Amino acid sequence: MARSTMEVAFLGTQMTQVEDTKYAKVFYGDEPDGKTEHGLSIIGMAIDESVADEVFAAGSQFEPLQLVRITFEVARGGQNKGKNLALHIEAVTPAPAARATTQANPQGQAQAKPEQPKA
C-alpha cells in the first residue's frame, strides 16, 4: 500500500459507532472545481479503524479552516480504485500562542538582563 500526505483546510472529524464497529471520518476543504461547486469543496476521508480514536480526538485541537497535514494510506478499493484511509493529522504550523513564544525566544532560554554599570 502507498502512503502519502497532503495539506488541506481542516473542517472536522466525525465518529459513529454501530454496535462494536466504529466509523470515523475526517473532513477537509479543497479548491472548488468552478463547475459543480463554488466556495469550498467539502471532502470526507475515512479514518483507519486502528487509529480512529486518536485521529478523531486530534480534531478537537484545530480551528475551522486551519491548515493541517493528513497522513493517509491508499488501500485497494473496489473496481481497482484506491481507497484513502487517514492515519494521522497534525497542524502545519504551531498554534499562535506557541508560535509567539518561539519567535520571542528562539532558543527557548531565559533572556539574561544586561548588567547595570556600577557608579
Coordinates of C-alpha atoms in Angstrom, one line a residue:
M1 CA 0.0 0.0 0.0
A2 CA 1.2 3.5 -0.7
R3 CA 1.4 6.2 2.0
S4 CA 1.2 9.9 1.3
T5 CA 0.5 13.3 3.0
M6 CA -1.5 16.4 2.0
E7 CA -2.0 19.8 3.4
V8 CA -5.6 21.0 3.5
A9 CA -8.1 23.2 5.3
F10 CA -9.5 21.3 8.3
L11 CA -13.3 21.2 8.7
G12 CA -13.9 18.5 11.3
T13 CA -13.8 14.9 12.5
Q14 CA -16.8 12.6 13.0
M15 CA -17.2 9.3 14.8
T16 CA -20.3 7.0 14.6
Q17 CA -20.4 3.7 16.4
V18 CA -22.8 0.9 15.3
E19 CA -22.7 -2.0 17.8
D20 CA -19.0 -2.9 18.0
T21 CA -17.9 -1.1 14.8
K22 CA -16.6 2.5 14.7
Y23 CA -16.9 4.6 11.6
A24 CA -14.7 7.6 11.7
K25 CA -14.1 10.3 9.1
V26 CA -12.0 13.5 8.7
F27 CA -13.5 16.3 6.7
Y28 CA -11.4 18.9 4.8
G29 CA -11.9 21.6 2.3
D30 CA -10.5 21.7 -1.2
E31 CA -10.5 24.1 -4.1
P32 CA -13.8 24.1 -5.9
D33 CA -13.9 23.0 -9.5
G34 CA -15.9 26.1 -10.5
K35 CA -18.4 23.9 -12.4
T36 CA -20.4 21.9 -9.9
E37 CA -19.4 23.8 -6.7
H38 CA -18.3 27.2 -5.6
G39 CA -16.6 28.3 -2.4
L40 CA -15.0 25.4 -0.6
S41 CA -15.4 21.9 -1.7
I42 CA -16.1 19.5 1.3
I43 CA -14.4 16.2 1.1
G44 CA -14.6 13.3 3.6
M45 CA -11.9 10.6 4.1
A46 CA -12.4 7.5 6.2
I47 CA -10.0 7.1 9.2
D48 CA -8.3 3.7 9.5
E49 CA -10.0 1.7 12.2
S50 CA -6.8 1.0 14.1
V51 CA -6.3 4.8 14.8
A52 CA -9.9 6.0 14.8
D53 CA -9.9 7.2 18.4
E54 CA -6.6 9.0 18.1
V55 CA -7.3 10.8 14.9
F56 CA -10.9 11.7 16.0
A57 CA -9.6 13.2 19.2
A58 CA -6.9 15.2 17.4
G59 CA -9.7 17.0 15.5
S60 CA -10.6 18.9 18.7
Q61 CA -7.4 20.9 18.7
F62 CA -7.9 22.5 15.3
E63 CA -9.8 25.7 14.4
P64 CA -12.1 25.5 11.4
L65 CA -10.1 26.1 8.1
Q66 CA -6.8 25.7 9.9
L67 CA -4.2 24.2 7.6
V68 CA -3.5 20.6 8.6
R69 CA -1.3 17.8 7.3
I70 CA -3.1 14.5 6.9
T71 CA -1.1 11.3 6.5
F72 CA -3.0 8.6 4.7
E73 CA -2.6 5.2 3.2
V74 CA -4.0 4.3 -0.2
A75 CA -5.6 0.8 0.1
R76 CA -7.1 -1.2 -2.6
G77 CA -10.8 -0.5 -3.1
G78 CA -13.4 -2.0 -5.3
Q79 CA -13.3 -1.9 -9.1
N80 CA -9.5 -1.3 -9.0
K81 CA -9.8 2.1 -7.3
G82 CA -7.8 3.4 -4.4
K83 CA -9.4 4.0 -1.0
N84 CA -7.7 6.7 1.1
L85 CA -7.6 5.9 4.9
A86 CA -6.4 8.7 7.2
L87 CA -3.7 7.6 9.7
H88 CA -2.6 10.8 11.4
I89 CA -3.5 14.5 11.4
E90 CA -1.4 17.4 12.6
A91 CA -1.2 21.2 12.3
V92 CA 1.0 22.5 9.5
T93 CA 2.2 25.4 11.7
P94 CA 2.2 25.6 15.5
A95 CA -0.7 27.2 17.4
P96 CA -0.5 31.0 17.5
A97 CA 0.4 31.1 21.3
A98 CA 3.3 28.6 20.8
R99 CA 4.5 30.4 17.7
A100 CA 4.6 33.8 19.5
T101 CA 6.6 32.3 22.3
T102 CA 9.0 30.7 19.8
Q103 CA 9.5 34.0 18.0
A104 CA 10.2 35.9 21.2
N105 CA 12.7 33.4 22.4
P106 CA 14.0 31.2 19.6
Q107 CA 16.4 29.2 21.7
G108 CA 13.8 28.6 24.4
Q109 CA 16.2 30.0 27.0
A110 CA 15.6 32.7 29.6
Q111 CA 16.7 36.1 28.4
A112 CA 19.5 37.5 30.6
K113 CA 19.1 41.0 31.8
P114 CA 22.0 43.3 30.8
E115 CA 24.2 44.3 33.8
Q116 CA 23.8 47.8 35.0
P117 CA 27.1 49.8 35.3
K118 CA 28.1 50.4 38.8
A119 CA 28.5 54.0 39.9

